[in-house]
Tab-separated table of C-alpha atoms in Angstrom:
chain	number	residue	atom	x	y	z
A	2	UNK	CA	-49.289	-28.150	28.294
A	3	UNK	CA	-46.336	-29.894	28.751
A	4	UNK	CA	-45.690	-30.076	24.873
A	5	UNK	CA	-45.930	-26.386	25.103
A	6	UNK	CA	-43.427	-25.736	28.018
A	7	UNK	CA	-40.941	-27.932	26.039
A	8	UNK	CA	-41.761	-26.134	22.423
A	9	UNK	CA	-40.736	-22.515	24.644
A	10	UNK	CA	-37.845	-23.949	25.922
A	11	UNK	CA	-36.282	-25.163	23.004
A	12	UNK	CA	-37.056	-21.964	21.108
A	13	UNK	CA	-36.086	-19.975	23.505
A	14	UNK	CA	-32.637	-22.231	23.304
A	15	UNK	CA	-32.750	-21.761	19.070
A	16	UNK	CA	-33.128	-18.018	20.076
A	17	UNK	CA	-30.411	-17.927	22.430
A	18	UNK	CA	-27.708	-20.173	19.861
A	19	UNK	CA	-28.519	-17.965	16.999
A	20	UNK	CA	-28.431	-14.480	18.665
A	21	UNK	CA	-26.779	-11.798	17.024
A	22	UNK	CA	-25.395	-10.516	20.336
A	23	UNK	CA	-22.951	-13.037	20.397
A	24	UNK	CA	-20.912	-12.951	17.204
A	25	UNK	CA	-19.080	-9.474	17.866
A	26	UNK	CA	-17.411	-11.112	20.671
A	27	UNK	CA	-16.557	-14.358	18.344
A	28	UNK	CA	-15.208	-11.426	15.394
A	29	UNK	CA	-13.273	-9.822	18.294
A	30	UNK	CA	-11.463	-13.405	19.409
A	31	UNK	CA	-10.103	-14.222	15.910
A	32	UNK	CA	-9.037	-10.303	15.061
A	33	UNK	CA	-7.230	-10.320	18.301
A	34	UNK	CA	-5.559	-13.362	17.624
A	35	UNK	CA	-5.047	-11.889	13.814
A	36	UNK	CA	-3.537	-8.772	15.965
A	37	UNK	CA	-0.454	-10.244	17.307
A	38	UNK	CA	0.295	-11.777	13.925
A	39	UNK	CA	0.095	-8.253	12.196
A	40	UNK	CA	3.262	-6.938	10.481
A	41	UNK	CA	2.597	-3.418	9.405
A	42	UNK	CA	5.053	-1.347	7.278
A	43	UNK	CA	4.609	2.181	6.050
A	44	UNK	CA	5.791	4.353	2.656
A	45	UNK	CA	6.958	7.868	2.976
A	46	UNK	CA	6.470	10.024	-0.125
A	47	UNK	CA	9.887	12.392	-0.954
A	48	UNK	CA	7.276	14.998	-1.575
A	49	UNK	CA	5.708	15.358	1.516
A	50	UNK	CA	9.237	14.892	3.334
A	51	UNK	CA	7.945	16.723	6.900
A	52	UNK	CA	4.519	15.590	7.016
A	53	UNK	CA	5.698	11.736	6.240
A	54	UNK	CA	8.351	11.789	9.019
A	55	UNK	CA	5.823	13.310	11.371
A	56	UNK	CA	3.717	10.820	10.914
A	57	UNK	CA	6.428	7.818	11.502
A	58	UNK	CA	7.386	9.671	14.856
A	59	UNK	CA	3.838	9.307	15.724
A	60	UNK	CA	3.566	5.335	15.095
A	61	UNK	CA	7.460	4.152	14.474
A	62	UNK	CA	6.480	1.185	17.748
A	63	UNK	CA	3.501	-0.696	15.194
A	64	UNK	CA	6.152	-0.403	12.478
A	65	UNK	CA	8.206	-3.025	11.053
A	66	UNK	CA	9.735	-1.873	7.113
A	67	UNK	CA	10.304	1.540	6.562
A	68	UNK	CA	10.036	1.793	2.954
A	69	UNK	CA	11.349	6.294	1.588
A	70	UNK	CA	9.887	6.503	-1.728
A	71	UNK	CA	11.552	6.827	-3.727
A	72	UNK	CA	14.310	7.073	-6.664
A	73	UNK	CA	13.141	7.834	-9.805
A	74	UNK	CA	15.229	7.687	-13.590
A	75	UNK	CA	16.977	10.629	-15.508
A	76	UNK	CA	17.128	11.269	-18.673
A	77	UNK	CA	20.188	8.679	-18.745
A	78	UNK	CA	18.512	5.776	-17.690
A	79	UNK	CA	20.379	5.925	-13.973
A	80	UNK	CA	18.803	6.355	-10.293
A	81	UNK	CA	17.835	10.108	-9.465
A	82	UNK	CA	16.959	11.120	-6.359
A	83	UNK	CA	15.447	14.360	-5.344
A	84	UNK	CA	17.115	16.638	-2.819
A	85	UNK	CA	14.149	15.633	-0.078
A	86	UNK	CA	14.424	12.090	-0.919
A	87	UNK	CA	17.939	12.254	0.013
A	88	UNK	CA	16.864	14.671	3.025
A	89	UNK	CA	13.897	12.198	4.117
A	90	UNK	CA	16.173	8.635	3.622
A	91	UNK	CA	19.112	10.300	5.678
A	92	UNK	CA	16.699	11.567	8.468
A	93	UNK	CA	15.077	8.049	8.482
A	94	UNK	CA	18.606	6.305	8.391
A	95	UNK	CA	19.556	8.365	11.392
A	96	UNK	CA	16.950	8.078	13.555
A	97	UNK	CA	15.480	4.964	12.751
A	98	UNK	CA	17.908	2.275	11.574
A	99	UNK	CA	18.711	0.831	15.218
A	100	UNK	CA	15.118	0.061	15.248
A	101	UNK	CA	13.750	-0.830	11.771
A	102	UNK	CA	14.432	-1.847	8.711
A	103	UNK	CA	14.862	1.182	6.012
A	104	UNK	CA	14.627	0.446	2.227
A	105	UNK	CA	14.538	3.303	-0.703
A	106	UNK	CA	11.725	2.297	-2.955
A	107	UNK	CA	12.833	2.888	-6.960
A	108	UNK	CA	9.945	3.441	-9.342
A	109	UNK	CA	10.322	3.436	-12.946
A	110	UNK	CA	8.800	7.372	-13.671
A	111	UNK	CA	11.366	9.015	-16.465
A	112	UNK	CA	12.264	12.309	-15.229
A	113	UNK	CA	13.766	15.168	-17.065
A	114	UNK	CA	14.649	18.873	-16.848
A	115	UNK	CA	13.047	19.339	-20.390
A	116	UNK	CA	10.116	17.476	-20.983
A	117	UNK	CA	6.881	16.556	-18.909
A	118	UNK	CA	7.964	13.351	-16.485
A	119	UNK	CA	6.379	10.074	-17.720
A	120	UNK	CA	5.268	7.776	-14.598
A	121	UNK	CA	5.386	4.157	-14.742
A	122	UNK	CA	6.826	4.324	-17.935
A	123	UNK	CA	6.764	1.082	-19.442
A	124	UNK	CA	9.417	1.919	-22.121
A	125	UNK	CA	11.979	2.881	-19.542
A	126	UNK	CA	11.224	-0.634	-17.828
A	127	UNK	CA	12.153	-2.070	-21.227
A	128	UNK	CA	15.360	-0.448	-21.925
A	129	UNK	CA	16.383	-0.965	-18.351
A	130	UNK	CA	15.524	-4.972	-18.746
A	131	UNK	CA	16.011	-5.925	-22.377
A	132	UNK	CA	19.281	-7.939	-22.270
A	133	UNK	CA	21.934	-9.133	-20.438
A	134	UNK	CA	23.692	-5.792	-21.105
A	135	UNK	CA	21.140	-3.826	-19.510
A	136	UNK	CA	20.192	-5.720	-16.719
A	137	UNK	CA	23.717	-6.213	-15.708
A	138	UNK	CA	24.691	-2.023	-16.242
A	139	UNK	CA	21.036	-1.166	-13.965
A	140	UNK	CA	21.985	-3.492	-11.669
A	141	UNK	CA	25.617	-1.732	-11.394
A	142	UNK	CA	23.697	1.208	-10.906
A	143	UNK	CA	21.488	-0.053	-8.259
A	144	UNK	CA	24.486	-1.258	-6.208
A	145	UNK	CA	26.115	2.260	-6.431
A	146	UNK	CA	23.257	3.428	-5.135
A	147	UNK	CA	22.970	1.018	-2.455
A	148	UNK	CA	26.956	1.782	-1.713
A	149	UNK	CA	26.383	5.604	-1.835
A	150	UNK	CA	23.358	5.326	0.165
A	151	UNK	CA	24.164	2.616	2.880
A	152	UNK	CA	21.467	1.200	2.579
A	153	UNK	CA	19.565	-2.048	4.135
A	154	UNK	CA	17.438	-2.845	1.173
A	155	UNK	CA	15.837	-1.994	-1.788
A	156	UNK	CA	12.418	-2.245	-3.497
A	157	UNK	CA	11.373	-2.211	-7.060
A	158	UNK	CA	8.254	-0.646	-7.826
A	159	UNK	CA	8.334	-0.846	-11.343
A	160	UNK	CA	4.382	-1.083	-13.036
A	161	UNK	CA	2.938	-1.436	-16.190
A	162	UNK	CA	5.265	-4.166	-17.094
A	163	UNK	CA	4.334	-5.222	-20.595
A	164	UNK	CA	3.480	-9.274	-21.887
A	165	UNK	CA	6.790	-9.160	-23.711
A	166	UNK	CA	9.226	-7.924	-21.000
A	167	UNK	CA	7.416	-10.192	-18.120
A	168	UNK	CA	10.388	-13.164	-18.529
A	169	UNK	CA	13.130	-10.605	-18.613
A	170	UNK	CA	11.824	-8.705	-16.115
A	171	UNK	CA	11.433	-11.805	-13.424
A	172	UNK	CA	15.268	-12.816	-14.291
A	173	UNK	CA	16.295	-9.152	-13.798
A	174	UNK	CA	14.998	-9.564	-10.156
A	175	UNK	CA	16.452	-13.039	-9.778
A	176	UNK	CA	20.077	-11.533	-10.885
A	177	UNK	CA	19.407	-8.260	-8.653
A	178	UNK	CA	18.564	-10.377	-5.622
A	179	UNK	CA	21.645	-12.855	-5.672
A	180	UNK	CA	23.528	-9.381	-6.168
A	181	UNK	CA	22.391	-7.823	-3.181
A	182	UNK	CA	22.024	-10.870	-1.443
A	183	UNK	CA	26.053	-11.381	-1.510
A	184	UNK	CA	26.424	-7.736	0.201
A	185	UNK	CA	23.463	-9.226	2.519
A	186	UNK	CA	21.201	-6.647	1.420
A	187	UNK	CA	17.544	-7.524	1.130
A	188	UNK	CA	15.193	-7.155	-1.916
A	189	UNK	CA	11.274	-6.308	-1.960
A	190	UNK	CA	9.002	-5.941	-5.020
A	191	UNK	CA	5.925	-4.396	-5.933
A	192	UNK	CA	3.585	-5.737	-7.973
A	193	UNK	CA	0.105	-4.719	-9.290
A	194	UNK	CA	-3.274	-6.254	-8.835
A	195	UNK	CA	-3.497	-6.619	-12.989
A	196	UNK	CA	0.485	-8.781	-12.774
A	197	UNK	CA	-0.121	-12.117	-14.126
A	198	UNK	CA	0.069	-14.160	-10.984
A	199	UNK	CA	0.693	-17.538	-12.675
A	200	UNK	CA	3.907	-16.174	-13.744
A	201	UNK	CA	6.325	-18.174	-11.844
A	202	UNK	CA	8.692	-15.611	-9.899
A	203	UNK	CA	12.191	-15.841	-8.319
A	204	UNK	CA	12.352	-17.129	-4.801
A	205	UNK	CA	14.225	-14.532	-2.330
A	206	UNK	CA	12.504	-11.626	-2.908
A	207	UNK	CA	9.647	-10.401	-0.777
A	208	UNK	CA	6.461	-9.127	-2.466
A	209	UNK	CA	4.105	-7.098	-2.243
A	210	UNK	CA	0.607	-6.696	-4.545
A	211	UNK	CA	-1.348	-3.034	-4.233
A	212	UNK	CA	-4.519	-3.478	-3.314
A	213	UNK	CA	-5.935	-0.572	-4.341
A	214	UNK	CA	-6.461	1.647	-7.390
A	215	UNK	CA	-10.380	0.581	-7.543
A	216	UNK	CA	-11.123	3.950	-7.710
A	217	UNK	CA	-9.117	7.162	-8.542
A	218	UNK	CA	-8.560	9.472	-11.132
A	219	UNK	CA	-9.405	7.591	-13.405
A	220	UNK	CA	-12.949	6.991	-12.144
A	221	UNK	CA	-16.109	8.018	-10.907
A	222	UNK	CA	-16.324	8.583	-6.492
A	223	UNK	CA	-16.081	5.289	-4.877
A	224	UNK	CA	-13.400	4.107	-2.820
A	225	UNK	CA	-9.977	2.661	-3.276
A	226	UNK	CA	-10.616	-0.760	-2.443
A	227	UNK	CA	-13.599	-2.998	-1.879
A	228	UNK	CA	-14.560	-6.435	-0.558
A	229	UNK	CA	-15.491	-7.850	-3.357
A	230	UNK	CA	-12.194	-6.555	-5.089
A	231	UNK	CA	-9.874	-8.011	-2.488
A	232	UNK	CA	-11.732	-11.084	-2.582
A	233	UNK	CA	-10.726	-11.659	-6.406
A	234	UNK	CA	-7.499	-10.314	-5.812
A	235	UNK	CA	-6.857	-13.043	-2.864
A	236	UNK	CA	-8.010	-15.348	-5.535
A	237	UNK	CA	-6.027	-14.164	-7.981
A	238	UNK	CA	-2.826	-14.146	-5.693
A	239	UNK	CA	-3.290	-17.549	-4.251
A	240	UNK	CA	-2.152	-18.642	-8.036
A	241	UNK	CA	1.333	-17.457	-7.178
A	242	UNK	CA	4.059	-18.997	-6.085
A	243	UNK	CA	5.420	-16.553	-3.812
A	244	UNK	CA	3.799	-15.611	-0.416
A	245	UNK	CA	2.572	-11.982	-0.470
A	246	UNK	CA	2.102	-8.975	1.391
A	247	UNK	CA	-1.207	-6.728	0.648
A	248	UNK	CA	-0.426	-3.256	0.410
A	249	UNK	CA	-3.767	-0.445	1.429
A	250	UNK	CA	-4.000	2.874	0.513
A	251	UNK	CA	-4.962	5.543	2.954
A	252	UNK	CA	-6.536	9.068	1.751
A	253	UNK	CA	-8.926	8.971	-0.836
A	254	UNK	CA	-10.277	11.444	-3.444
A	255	UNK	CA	-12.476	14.462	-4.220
A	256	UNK	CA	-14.726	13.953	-7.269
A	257	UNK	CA	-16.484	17.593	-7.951
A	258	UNK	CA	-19.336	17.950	-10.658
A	259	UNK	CA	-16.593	19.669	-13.833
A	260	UNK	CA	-14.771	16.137	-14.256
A	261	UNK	CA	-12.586	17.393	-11.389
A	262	UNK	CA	-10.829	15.163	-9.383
A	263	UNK	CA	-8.786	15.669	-6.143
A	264	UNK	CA	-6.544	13.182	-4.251
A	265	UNK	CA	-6.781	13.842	-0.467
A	266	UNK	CA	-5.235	12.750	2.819
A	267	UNK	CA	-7.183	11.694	5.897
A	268	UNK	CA	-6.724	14.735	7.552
A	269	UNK	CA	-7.366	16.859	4.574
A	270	UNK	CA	-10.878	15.080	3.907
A	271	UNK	CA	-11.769	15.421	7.592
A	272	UNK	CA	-11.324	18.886	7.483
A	273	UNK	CA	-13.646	19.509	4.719
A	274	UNK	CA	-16.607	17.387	6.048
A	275	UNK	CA	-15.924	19.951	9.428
A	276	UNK	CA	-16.103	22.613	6.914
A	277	UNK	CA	-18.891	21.820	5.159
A	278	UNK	CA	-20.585	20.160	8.034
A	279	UNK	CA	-21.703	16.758	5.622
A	280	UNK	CA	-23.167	13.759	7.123
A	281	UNK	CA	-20.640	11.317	7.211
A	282	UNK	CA	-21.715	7.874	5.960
A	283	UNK	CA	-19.813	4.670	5.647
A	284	UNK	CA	-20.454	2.786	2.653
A	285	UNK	CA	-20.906	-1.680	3.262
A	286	UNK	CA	-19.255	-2.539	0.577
A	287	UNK	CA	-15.906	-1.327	1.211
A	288	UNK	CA	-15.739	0.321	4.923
A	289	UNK	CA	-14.873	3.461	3.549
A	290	UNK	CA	-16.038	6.899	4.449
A	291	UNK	CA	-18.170	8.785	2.101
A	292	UNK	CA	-20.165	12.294	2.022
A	293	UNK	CA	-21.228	14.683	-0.499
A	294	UNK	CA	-21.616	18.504	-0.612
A	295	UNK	CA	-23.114	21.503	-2.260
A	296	UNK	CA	-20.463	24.484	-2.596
A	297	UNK	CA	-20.823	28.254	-2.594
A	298	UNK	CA	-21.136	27.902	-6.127
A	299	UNK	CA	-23.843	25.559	-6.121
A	300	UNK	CA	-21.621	22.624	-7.381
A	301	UNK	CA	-21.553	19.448	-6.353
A	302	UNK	CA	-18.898	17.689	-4.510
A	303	UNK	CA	-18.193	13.909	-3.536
A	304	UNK	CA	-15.704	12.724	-1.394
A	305	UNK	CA	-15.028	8.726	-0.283
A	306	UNK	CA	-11.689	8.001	2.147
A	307	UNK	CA	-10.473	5.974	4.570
A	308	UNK	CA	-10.033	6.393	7.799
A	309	UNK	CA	-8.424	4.199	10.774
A	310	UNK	CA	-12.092	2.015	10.583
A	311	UNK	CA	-12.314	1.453	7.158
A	312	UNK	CA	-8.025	0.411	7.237
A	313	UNK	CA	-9.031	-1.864	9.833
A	314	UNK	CA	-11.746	-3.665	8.282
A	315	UNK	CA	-9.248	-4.060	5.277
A	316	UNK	CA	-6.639	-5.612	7.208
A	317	UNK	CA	-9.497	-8.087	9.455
A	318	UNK	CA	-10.496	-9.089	5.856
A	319	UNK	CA	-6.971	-10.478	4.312
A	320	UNK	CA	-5.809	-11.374	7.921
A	321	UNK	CA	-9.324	-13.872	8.137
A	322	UNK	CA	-7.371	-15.598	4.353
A	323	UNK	CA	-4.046	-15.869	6.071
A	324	UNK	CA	-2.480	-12.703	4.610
A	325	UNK	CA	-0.870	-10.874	7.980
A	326	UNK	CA	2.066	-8.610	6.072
A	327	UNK	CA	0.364	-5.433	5.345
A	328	UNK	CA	2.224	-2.215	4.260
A	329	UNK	CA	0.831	1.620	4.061
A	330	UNK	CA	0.635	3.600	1.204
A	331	UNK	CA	1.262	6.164	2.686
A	332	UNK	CA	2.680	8.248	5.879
A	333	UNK	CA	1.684	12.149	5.298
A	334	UNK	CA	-1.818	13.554	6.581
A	335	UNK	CA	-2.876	10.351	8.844
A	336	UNK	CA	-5.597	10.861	11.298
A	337	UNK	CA	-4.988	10.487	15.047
A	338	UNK	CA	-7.025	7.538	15.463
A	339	UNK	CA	-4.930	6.164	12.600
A	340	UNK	CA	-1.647	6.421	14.075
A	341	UNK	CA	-2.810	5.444	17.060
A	342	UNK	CA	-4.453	1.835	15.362
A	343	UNK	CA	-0.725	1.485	13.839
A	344	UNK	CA	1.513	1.858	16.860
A	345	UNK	CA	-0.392	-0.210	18.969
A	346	UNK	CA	1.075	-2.683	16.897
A	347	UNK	CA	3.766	-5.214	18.244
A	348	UNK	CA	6.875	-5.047	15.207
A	349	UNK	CA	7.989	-8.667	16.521
C-alpha cells in the first residue's frame, strides 16, 4: 500500500512538473522581457501619402525610425521624387522630427515619362555603381538631396544586386557613409533575404534584411513569412558581419481561381472576410490569417494576411535569437489592434 501511495505521489508530482498549464506564463516572462528591448520602426509608402500618416498619428509613441519611401531614379540616372513623397517627407519632417528620427528611403526603380517604370532595376544599380566616376557623381547627388531635403538620414534600398556589382556596390556604401557621416548624417541599408551574407560589409551603416517575400505575386496563397523561413534566414544572417535588423511585412494577398492575384492591407482583408462572412483560420506554420471564399460568380477566392497576432508571433520568434530591431513594411491600412500592439511600445 505504501508503495502505492508513494507511486501516486510522485506521478502526481511528474504530472504537476510537466503540465502544459504552466508554460504560457514561462512564454509570457521572456516576451515581456523581449518587450522592453523592442525597437520598432515603420515605412510610409509616397503612394498612400494620407492613409500612411494616419496610421503614424495612431502609433508615433512605439516608434523609433521613421523611414518615407521613397525616391526613385529618372530617366537621368538622378533622385526623383514624387509630388506626395515630397508632401508626405515634409509633413513627417514637421510634425515629427522633435521626436523621431526621419530618413527618405531611395530605391533603385527607373522611372520615366515614356516608357513602363522598371523596379529594382538591376542595370540602373550598375550604372549608378560601376566606377569611381559614378559612385562619386550618385553620391553628389545623394548629398543634394540630403541638402535640399534637410534631412537626418538616408536609406538605400537598392535589390537585385547582381554577383558582379556586389564589391562595388559594398564600397559605394562605405564611400556614401563616411560622406554623410562628415555632415553627421546617418546611413541605413536594405538588404534581401537572397544577399550573400558572407559578403563582408562596411562597418557604420545600419542594416536591415526583409523578411518576407515567401509568398506574393509570384506564388500560390500562403503567407509572407514563415517559421521555418525565418529560421534559415537567422541562419543565414548570423554569417554576417554586421548586426541586423529584421524587417515584417504587414497586409497580405488575394489569390482568386483566373491566376489573379491581389495585394491587400489589413484593413482591406478584414473587410472582405466581414463581407463574405469566411471562417477565419490561422495557419501553425506561420501565424498568419487565412480564409477562402466562393464569389457571386462561383469563383474561388483565397486570402492569407497578417494581422497584429500573427506580427507578434514574428517579432517573439527573432526576439527569442537575439534580433530586437524590427521595422514595418508598411504604415497604410493597419488594423486597430495593430496600432495599438505598436504604440504600446517604449522608443527608448
Amino acid at each position: 500500500m505504501k508503495n502505492f501511495v508513494l507511486f501516486i505521489c510522485i506521478a502526481l508530482l511528474f504530472i504537476t512538473a510537466c503540465s502544459p498549464s504552466k508554460e504560457p506564463s514561462a512564454v509570457a516572462k521572456i516576451d515581456a522581457k523581449n518587450k522592453e528591448k523592442l525597437r520598432l520602426s515603420i515605412w510610409l509608402p509616397e503612394w498612400q501619402n494620407y492613409f500612411a500618416m494616419e496610421d503614424l498619428k495612431n502609433s508615433q509613441k512605439g516608434l523609433h525610425d521613421i523611414r518615407v519611401f521613397g525616391a526613385y531614379f529618372n530617366s537621368n540616372d538622378e533622385l526623383l521624387l514624387t509630388e506626395n513623397a515630397i508632401d508626405m517627407l515634409q509633413q513627417t519632417q514637421q510634425q515629427f522630427t522633435k521626436s523621431h528620427h526621419v530618413i527618405l528611403t531611395l530605391i533603385n526603380d527607373y522611372v520615366t515619362d515614356n516608357a513602363p517604370s522598371v523596379q529594382k532595376d538591376s542595370k540602373l544599380l550598375h550604372r549608378l555603381v560601376y566606377d569611381s566616376a559614378a559612385r562619386k557623381r550618385h553620391i553628389s547627388n545623394i548629398l543634394e538631396v540630403v541638402e535640399q531635403y534637410q534631412l537626418a538620414g538616408i536609406e538605400i534600398d537598392y535589390e537585385k544586386v547582381a554577383q558582379e556589382d556586389l564589391k562595388k556596390y559594398t564600397l559605394f556604401l562605405k564611400e556614401l557613409y563616411q560622406a554623410l557621416s562628415k555632415k553627421n548624417k546617418t546611413l541605413h541599408v536594405v538588404l534581401e533575404p537572397s544577399f550573400p551574407f558572407d559578403v563582408k560589409l562596411p562597418d557604420g551603416p545600419i542594416y536591415t534584411v526583409m523578411a518576407y517575400n515567401v509568398h506574393g505575386y509570384h506564388s500560390g496563397p500562403g503567407a509572407k513569412a514563415t517559421f521555418s523561413f525565418l529560421n534559415d534566414l537567422v541562419k543565414k544572417i548570423k554569417k554576417s558581419n554586421q548586426d541586423l535588423a529584421i524587417a515584417f511585412a504587414t497586409g497580405g494577398f488575394e489569390w482568386v481561381a483566373e491566376d489573379k492575384t491581389f495585394a491587400l492591407t489589413e484593413l482591406e482583408a478584414e473587410q472582405i472576410l466581414a463581407d463574405t462572412k469566411a471562417e477565419k483560420r490561422r495557419d501553425k506554420a506561420s501565424g498568419a490569417v487565412y480564409f477562402t471564399y466562393i464569389d457571386d460568380s462561383g469563383i474561388s477566392h483565397e486570402v492569407w494576411y497578417a494581422d497584429q497576432v500573427t506580427l507578434e508571433k514574428w517579432v517573439n520568434y527573432v526576439q527569442r535569437r537575439n534580433y530586437h530591431d524590427v521595422v514595418l513594411w508598411r504604415a497604410g491600412g493597419l488594423g486597430a489592434k495593430t496600432l495599438q500592439w505598436i504604440g504600446e511600445h517604449s522608443t527608448k
